[in-house]
Short mmCIF file of C-alpha atoms in Angstrom, two decimals:
data_model
loop_
_atom_site.label_atom_id
_atom_site.label_comp_id
_atom_site.label_asym_id
_atom_site.label_seq_id
_atom_site.Cartn_x
_atom_site.Cartn_y
_atom_site.Cartn_z
CA GLU A 286 16.88 50.66 -2.32
CA THR A 287 16.15 47.37 -0.56
CA ALA A 288 13.04 45.39 -1.37
CA GLY A 289 11.36 43.85 1.66
CA LEU A 290 8.65 41.37 2.34
CA THR A 291 5.61 42.64 4.17
CA SER A 292 2.49 41.05 5.56
CA ARG A 293 -0.74 42.47 6.87
CA SER A 294 -2.59 40.84 9.71
CA GLN A 295 -5.83 41.71 11.44
CA ASP A 296 -5.86 41.64 15.23
CA ILE A 297 -9.26 39.94 15.51
CA ARG A 298 -10.23 36.77 13.65
CA MET A 299 -13.73 35.33 13.63
CA GLY A 300 -14.08 31.58 13.49
CA HIS A 301 -15.10 28.46 15.34
CA VAL A 302 -13.76 25.37 17.07
CA ILE A 303 -15.66 22.09 16.98
CA GLY A 304 -14.66 18.76 18.46
CA ALA A 305 -15.56 15.46 20.04
CA GLY A 306 -13.94 13.20 22.58
CA VAL A 307 -14.26 9.94 24.50
CA ASP A 308 -13.00 8.50 27.80
CA TRP A 309 -12.61 4.81 28.59
CA GLY A 310 -12.32 3.55 32.18
CA LEU A 311 -9.49 1.02 32.27
CA THR A 312 -9.47 0.41 36.03
CA ARG A 313 -10.87 2.17 39.09
CA HIS A 314 -7.95 4.63 39.00
CA LEU A 315 -6.96 4.79 35.31
CA SER A 316 -8.80 6.08 32.27
CA LEU A 317 -7.73 6.57 28.67
CA GLY A 318 -9.13 9.40 26.59
CA ALA A 319 -8.92 10.92 23.13
CA GLU A 320 -10.38 13.95 21.37
CA VAL A 321 -10.24 15.62 17.98
CA LEU A 322 -10.63 19.37 17.48
CA ARG A 323 -11.11 21.38 14.27
CA TYR A 324 -10.06 25.05 14.43
CA ASP A 325 -11.36 27.15 11.53
CA PHE A 326 -10.80 30.92 11.28
CA GLN A 327 -11.20 33.60 8.62
CA ALA A 328 -8.73 33.57 5.75
CA GLU A 329 -5.97 36.21 5.73
CA ASP A 330 -4.32 38.12 2.88
CA VAL A 331 -0.50 38.03 2.96
CA ASP A 332 1.41 40.44 0.72
CA LEU A 333 4.78 39.07 -0.47
CA GLY A 334 5.00 41.24 -3.56
CA THR A 335 1.95 39.33 -4.73
CA THR A 336 -1.07 38.91 -2.47
CA PHE A 337 -1.76 35.37 -1.27
CA ARG A 338 -4.89 34.29 0.56
CA THR A 339 -4.02 31.93 3.41
CA GLU A 340 -6.40 29.43 4.97
CA GLN A 341 -6.44 29.55 8.76
CA SER A 342 -7.52 26.08 9.90
CA GLN A 343 -5.99 23.26 11.87
CA ASP A 344 -6.92 19.81 13.14
CA ALA A 345 -5.69 18.60 16.53
CA LEU A 346 -5.77 15.06 17.92
CA ARG A 347 -5.15 14.63 21.64
CA ALA A 348 -4.71 11.49 23.73
CA ARG A 349 -4.47 11.28 27.50
CA LEU A 350 -3.97 8.81 30.31
CA THR A 351 -5.58 9.96 33.57
CA PHE A 352 -4.76 8.68 37.06
CA ARG A 353 -7.35 9.28 39.81
CA TYR A 354 -6.42 8.68 43.43
#
């Protein structure tokens, strides 16, 4: 008999995303921007012989340079 690792996952996760951002006009045609986002979703149970509860959250930082013509 072969022992295997299994995991259970729900198809639908409830959660939220919250963030803030800014844009700075450098010239008439160029702007520089940045934003931060926080993704936070329900925890999930993962069964690897022992059940672990995993946190489902992530922070994202984005920067951009925009050219307008």
